[in-house]
PDB file of C-alpha atoms in Angstrom:
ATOM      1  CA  UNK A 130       6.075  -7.632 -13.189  1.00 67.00           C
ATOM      2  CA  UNK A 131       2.550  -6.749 -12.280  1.00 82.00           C
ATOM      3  CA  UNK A 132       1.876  -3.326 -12.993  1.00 88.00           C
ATOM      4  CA  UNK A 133      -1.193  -0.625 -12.262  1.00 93.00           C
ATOM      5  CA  UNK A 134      -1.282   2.366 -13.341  1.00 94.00           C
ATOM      6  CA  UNK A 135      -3.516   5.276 -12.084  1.00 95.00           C
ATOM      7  CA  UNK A 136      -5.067   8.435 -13.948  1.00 96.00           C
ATOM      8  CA  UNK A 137      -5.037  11.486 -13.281  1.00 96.00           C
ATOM      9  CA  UNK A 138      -1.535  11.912 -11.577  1.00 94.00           C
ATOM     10  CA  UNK A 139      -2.626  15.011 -10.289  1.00 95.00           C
ATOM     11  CA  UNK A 140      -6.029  16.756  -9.964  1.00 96.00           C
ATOM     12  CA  UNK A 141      -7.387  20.377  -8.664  1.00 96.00           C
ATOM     13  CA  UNK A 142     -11.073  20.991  -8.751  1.00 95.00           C
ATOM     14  CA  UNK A 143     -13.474  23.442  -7.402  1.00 96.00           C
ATOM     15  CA  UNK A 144     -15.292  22.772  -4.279  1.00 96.00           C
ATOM     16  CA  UNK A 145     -18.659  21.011  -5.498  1.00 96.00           C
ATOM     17  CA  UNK A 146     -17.617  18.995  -8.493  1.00 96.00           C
ATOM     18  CA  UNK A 147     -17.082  15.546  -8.753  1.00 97.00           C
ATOM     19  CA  UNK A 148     -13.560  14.091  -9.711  1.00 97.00           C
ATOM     20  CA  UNK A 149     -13.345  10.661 -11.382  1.00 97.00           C
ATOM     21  CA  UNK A 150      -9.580   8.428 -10.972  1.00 97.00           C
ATOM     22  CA  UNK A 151      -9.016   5.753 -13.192  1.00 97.00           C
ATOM     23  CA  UNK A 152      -6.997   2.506 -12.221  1.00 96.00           C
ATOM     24  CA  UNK A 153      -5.939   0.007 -14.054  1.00 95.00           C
ATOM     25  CA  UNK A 154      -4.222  -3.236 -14.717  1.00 92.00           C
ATOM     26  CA  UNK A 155      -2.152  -3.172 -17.215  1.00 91.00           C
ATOM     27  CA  UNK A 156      -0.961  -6.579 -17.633  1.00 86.00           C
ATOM     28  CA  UNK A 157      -2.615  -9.033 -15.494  1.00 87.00           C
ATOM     29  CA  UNK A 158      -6.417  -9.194 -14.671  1.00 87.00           C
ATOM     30  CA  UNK A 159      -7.566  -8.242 -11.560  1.00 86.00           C
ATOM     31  CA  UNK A 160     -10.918  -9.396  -9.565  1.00 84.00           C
ATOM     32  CA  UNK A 161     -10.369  -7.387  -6.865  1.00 89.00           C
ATOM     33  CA  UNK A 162      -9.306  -3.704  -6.358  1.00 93.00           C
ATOM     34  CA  UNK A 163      -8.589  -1.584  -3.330  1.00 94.00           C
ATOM     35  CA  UNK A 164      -8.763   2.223  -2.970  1.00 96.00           C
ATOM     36  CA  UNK A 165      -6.819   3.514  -0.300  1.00 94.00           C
ATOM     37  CA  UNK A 166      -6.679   7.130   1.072  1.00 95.00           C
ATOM     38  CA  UNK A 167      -2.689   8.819   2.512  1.00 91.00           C
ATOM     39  CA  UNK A 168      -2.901  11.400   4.213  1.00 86.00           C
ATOM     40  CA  UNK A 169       0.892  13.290   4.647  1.00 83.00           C
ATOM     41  CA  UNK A 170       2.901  11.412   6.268  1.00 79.00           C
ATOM     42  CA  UNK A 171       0.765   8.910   7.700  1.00 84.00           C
ATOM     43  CA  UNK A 172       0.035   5.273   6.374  1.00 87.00           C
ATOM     44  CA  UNK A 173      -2.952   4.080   3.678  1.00 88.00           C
ATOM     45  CA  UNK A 174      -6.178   3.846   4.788  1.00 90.00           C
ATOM     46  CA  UNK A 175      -8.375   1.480   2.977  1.00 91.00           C
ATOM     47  CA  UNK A 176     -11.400   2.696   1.706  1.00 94.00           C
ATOM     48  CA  UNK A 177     -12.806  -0.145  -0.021  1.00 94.00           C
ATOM     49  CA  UNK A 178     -12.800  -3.330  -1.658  1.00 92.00           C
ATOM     50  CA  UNK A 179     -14.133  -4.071  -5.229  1.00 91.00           C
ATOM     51  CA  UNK A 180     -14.470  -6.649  -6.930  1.00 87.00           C
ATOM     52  CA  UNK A 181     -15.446  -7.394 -10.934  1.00 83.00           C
ATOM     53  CA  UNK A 182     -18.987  -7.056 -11.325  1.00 82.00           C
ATOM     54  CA  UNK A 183     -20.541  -6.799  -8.143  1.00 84.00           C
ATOM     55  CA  UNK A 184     -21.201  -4.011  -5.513  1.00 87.00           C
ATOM     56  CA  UNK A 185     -18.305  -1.864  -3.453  1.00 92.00           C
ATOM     57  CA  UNK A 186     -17.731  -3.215   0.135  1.00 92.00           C
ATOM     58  CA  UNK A 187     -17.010  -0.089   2.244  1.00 94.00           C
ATOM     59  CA  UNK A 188     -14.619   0.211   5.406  1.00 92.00           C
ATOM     60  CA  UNK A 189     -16.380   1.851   7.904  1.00 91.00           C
ATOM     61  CA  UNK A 190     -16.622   5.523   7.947  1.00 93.00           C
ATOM     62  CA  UNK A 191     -16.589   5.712   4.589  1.00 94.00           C
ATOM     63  CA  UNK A 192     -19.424   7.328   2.755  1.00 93.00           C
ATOM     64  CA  UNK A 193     -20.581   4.980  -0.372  1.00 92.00           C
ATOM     65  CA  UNK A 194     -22.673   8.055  -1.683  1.00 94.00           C
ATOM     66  CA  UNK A 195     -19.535  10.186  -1.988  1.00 96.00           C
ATOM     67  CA  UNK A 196     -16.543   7.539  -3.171  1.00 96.00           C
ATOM     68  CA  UNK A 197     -18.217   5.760  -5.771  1.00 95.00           C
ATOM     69  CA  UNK A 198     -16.531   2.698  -6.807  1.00 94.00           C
ATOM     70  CA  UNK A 199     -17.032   1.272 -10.139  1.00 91.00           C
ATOM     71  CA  UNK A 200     -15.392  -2.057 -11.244  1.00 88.00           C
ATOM     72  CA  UNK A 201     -16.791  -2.894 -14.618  1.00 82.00           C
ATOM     73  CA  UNK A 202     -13.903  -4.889 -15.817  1.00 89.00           C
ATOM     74  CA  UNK A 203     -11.078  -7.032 -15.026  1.00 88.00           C
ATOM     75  CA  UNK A 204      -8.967  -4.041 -15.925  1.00 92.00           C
ATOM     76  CA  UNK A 205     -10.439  -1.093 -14.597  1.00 93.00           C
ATOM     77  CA  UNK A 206     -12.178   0.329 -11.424  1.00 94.00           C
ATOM     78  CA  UNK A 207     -12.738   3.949 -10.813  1.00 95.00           C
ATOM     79  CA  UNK A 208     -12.946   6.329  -7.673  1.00 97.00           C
ATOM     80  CA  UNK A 209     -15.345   8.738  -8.384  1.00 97.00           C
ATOM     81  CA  UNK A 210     -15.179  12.240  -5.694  1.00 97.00           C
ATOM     82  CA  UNK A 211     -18.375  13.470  -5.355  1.00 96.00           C
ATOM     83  CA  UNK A 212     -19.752  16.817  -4.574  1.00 96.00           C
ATOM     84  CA  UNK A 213     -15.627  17.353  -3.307  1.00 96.00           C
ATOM     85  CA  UNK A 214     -14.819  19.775  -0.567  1.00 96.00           C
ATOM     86  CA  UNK A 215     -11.537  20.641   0.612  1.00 95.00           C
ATOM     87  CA  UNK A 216     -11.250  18.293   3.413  1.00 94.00           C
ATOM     88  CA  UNK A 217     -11.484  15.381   0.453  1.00 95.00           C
ATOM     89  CA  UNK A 218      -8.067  16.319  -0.691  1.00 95.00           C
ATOM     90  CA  UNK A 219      -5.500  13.878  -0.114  1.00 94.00           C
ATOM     91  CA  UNK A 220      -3.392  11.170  -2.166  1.00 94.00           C
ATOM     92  CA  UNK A 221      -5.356   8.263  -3.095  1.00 96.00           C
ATOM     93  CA  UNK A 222      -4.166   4.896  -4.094  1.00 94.00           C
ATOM     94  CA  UNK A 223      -5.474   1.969  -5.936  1.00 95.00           C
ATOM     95  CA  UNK A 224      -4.474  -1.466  -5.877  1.00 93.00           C
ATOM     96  CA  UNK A 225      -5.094  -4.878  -7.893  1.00 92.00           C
ATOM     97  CA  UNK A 226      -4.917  -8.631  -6.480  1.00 87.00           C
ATOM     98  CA  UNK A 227      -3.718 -10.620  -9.461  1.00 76.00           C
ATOM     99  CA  UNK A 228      -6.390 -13.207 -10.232  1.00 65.00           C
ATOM    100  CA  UNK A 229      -3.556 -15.892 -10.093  1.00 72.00           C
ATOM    101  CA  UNK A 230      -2.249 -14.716  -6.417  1.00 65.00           C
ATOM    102  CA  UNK A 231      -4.228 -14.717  -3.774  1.00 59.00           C
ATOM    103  CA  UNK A 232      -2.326 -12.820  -1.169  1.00 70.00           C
ATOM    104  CA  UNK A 233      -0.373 -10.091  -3.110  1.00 82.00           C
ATOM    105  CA  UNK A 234      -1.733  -6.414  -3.866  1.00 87.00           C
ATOM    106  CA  UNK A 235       0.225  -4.414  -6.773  1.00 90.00           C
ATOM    107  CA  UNK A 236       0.166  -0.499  -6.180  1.00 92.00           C
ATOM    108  CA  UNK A 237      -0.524   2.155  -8.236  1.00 93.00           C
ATOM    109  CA  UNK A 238       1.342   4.956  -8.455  1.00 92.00           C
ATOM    110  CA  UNK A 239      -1.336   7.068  -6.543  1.00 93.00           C
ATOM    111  CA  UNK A 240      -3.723  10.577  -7.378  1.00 95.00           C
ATOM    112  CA  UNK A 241      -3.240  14.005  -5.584  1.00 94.00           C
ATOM    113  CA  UNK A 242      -6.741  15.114  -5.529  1.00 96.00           C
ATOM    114  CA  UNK A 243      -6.553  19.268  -4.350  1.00 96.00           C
ATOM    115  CA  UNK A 244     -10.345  20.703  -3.633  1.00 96.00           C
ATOM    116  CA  UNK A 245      -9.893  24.268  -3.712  1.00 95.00           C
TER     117      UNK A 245
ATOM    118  CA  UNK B 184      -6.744  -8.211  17.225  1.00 56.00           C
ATOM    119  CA  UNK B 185      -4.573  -8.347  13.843  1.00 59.00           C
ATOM    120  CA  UNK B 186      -2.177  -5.624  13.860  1.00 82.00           C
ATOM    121  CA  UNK B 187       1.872  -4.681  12.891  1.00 89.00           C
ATOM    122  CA  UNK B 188       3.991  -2.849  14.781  1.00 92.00           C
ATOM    123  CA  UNK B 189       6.894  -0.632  13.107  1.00 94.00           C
ATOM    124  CA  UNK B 190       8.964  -0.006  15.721  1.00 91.00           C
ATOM    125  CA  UNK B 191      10.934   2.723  14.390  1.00 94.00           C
ATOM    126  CA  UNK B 192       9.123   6.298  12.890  1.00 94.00           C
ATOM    127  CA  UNK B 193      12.333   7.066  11.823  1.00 96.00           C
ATOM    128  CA  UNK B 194      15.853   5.309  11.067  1.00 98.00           C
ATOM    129  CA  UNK B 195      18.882   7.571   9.889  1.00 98.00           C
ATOM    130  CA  UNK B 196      21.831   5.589   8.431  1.00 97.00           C
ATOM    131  CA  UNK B 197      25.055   6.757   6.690  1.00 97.00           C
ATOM    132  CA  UNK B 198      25.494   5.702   3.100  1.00 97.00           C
ATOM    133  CA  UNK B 199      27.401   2.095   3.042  1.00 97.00           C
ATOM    134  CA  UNK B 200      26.506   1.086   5.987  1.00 98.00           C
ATOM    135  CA  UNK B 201      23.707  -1.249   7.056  1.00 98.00           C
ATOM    136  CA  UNK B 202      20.326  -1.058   7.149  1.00 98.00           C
ATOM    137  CA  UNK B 203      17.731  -2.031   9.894  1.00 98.00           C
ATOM    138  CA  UNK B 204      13.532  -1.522   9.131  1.00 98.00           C
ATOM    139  CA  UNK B 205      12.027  -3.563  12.744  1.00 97.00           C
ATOM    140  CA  UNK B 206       8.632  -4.447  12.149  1.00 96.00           C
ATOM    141  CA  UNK B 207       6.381  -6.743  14.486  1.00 95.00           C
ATOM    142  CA  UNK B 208       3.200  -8.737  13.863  1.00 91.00           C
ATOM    143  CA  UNK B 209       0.643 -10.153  15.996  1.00 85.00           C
ATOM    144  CA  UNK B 210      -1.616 -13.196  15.189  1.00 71.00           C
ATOM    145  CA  UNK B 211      -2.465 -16.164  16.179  1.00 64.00           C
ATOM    146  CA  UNK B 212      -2.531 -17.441  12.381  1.00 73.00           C
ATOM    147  CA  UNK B 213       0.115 -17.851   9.681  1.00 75.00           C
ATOM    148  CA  UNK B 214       0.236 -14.488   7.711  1.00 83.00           C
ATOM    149  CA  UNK B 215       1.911 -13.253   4.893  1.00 87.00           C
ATOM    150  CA  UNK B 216       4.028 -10.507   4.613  1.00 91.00           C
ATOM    151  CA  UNK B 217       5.274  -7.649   2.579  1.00 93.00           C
ATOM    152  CA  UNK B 218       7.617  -4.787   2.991  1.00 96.00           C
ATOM    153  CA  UNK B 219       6.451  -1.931   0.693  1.00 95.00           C
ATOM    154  CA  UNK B 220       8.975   1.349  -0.189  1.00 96.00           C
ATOM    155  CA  UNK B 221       7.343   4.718  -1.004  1.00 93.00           C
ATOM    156  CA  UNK B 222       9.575   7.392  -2.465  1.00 91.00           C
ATOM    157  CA  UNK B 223       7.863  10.955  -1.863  1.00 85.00           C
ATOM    158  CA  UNK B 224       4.356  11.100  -3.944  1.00 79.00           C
ATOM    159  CA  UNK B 225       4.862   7.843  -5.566  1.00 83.00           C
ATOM    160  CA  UNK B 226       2.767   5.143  -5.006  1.00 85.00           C
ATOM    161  CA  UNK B 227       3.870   1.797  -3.165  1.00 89.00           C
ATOM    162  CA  UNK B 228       6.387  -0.870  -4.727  1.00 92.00           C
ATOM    163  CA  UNK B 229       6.694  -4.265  -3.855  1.00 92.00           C
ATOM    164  CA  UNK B 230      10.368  -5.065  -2.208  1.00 95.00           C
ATOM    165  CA  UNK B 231       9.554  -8.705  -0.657  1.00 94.00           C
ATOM    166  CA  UNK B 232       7.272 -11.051   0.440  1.00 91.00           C
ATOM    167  CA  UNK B 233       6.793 -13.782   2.952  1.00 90.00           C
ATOM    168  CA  UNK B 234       4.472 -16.587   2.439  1.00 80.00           C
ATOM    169  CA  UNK B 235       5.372 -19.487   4.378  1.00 75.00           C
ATOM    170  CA  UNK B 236       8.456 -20.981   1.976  1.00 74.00           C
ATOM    171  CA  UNK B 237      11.753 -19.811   2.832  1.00 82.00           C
ATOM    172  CA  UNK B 238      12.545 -17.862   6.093  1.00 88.00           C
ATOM    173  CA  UNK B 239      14.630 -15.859   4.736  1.00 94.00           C
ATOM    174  CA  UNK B 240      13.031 -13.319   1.890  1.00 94.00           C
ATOM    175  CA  UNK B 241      15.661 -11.482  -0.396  1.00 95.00           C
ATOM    176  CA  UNK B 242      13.804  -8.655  -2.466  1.00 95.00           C
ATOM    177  CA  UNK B 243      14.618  -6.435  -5.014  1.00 94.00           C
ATOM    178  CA  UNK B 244      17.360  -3.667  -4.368  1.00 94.00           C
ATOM    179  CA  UNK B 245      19.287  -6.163  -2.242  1.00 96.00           C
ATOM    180  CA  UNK B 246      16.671  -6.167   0.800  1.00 97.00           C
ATOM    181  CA  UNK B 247      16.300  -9.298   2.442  1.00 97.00           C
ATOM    182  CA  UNK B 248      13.663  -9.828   5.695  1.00 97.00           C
ATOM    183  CA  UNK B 249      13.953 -12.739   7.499  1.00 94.00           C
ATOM    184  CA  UNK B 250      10.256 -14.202   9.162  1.00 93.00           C
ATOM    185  CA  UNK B 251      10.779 -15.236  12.752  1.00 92.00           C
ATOM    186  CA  UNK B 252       7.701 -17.031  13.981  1.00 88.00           C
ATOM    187  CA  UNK B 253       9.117 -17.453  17.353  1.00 89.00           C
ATOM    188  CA  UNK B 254       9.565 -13.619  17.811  1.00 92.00           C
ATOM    189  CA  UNK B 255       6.645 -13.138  15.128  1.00 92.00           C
ATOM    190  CA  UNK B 256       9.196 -10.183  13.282  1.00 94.00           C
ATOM    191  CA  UNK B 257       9.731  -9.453  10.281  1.00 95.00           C
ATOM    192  CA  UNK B 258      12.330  -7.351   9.878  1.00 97.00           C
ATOM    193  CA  UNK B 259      13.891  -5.611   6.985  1.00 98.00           C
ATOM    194  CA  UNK B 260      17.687  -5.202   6.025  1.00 98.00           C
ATOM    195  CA  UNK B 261      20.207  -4.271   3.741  1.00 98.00           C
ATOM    196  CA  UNK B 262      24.287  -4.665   3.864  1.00 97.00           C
ATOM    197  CA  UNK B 263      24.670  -1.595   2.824  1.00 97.00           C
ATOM    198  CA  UNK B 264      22.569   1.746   1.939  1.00 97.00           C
ATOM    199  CA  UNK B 265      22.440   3.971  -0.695  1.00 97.00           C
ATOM    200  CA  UNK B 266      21.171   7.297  -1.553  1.00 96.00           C
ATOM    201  CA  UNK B 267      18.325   5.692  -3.549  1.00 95.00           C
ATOM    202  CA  UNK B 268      16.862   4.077  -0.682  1.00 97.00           C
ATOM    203  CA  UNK B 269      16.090   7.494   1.028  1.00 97.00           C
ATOM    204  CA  UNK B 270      12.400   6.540   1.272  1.00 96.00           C
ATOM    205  CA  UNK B 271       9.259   5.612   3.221  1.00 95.00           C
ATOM    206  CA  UNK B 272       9.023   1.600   4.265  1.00 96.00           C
ATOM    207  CA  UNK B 273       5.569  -0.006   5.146  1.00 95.00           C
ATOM    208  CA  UNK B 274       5.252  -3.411   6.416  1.00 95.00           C
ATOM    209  CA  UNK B 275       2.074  -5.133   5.942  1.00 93.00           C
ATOM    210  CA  UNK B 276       0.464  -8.020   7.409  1.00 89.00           C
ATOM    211  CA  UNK B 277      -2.379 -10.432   5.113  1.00 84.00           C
ATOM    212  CA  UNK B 278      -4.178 -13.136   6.377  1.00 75.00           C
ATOM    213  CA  UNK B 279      -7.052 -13.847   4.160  1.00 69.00           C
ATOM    214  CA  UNK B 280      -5.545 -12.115   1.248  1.00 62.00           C
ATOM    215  CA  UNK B 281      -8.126  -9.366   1.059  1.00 66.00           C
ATOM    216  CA  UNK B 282      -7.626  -7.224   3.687  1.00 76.00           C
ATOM    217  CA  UNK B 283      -4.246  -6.047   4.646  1.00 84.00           C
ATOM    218  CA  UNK B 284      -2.879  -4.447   7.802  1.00 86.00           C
ATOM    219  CA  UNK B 285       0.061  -2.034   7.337  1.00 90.00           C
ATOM    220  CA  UNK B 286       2.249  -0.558   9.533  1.00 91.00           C
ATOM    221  CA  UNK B 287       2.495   3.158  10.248  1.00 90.00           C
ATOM    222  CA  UNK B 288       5.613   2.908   7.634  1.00 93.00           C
ATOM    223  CA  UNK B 289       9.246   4.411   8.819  1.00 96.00           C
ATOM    224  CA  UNK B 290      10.883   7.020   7.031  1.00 96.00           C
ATOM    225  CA  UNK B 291      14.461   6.461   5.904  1.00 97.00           C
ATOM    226  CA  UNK B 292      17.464   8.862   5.497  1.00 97.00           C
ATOM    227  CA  UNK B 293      20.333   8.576   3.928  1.00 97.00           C
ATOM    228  CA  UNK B 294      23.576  10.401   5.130  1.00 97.00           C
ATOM    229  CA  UNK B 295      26.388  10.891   2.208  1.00 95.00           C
TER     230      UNK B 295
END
């Protein structure tokens, strides 16, 4: 089956630096990626929607200046956390649309980002 | 408005005996839909989907959902439950394929 994988599992930083979280397809290509945020106990949030080679859309309330959203490749997008403070930690998800299904998203296994 | 309704935060169920995840859409439009299980810090796996085939959906781990347009559910069940499936269930709602609407997820336990 479709699988995405996410990297780092696990993350602490210092308040002020930037944290970057790799996802990836590993098997099928995807043209669009989601980042979603959890917090405990409560359900994903979407963040935003990228797609191959073009621009981030952002939900709103989201600044685009501090989640930067990079999706160079069919494979790959990354989250990038900047300037983090400690309300920025949470559990964030990516997901990939397989190019060949239009309707299904394939989960990562999700980042624990802790700002200290 | 798009939206899903989980009508349960929380279902508690003995182990071997069935399970029930209620879950409620609203649209005016054909969706698809997806039950989702998250076990604790894991990310979100893929039990079943509904897109406008067969009513009834039968997933992985011997779920099955069955899509009732006429009381626009969706609801989620198993014969019989096992430790295992101690988890979190989201049902999600997709009408375009891009965005999707998910439920606020309820949290299953498992009695032995």
């Amino acid at each position: 089956g479709a699988v995405v994988s996410q990297h780092p599992s696990r993350v602490i930083c210092k308040s002020g630096t930037s944290v970057k979280i790799e996802c990836r397809s590993l098997d099928f290509q995807a043209t669009t990626m989601f980042w979603y945020r959890q917090f405990p106990k409560q359900s994903l949030m979407l963040m935003a929607t990228s797609n191959e080679g073009s621009k981030a859309t952002y939900e709103q309330g989201v600044e685009k200046d501090k989640f930067l959203i990079n999706h160079a490749s069919l494979t790959l997008s990354t989250l990038t956390v900047t300037s983090a403070h400690p309300e920025d930690s949470s559990f964030y998800i990516c997901s990939a649309r397989d190019y060949t299904s239009t309707d299904t998203q394939y989960f990562g296994p999700g980042t624990r980002l802790t700002v200290l | 408005a798009q939206s899903v309704t989980q009508l349960d935060s929380h279902v508690s169920v003995s182990e071997g005996t069935p399970v029930l995840l209620r879950c409620n859409y609203s649209s005016s439009y054909s969706p698809s839909l997806f039950w989702y299980v998250q076990h604790p810090n894991k990310g979100l796996q893929l039990l079943l989907k509904y897109t406008s085939a067969a009513t009834l959906v039968k997933g992985i781990n011997g779920f099955e959902a069955e899509f009732k347009k006429s009381e626009t559910s969706f609801h989620l069940t198993k014969p019989s439950a096992h430790m295992s499936d101690a988890a979190e269930y989201f049902c999600v709602v997709s009408y375009t394929g891009n965005q999707f609407y998910f439920g606020t997820g309820t949290s299953l336990t498992v009695i032995p």
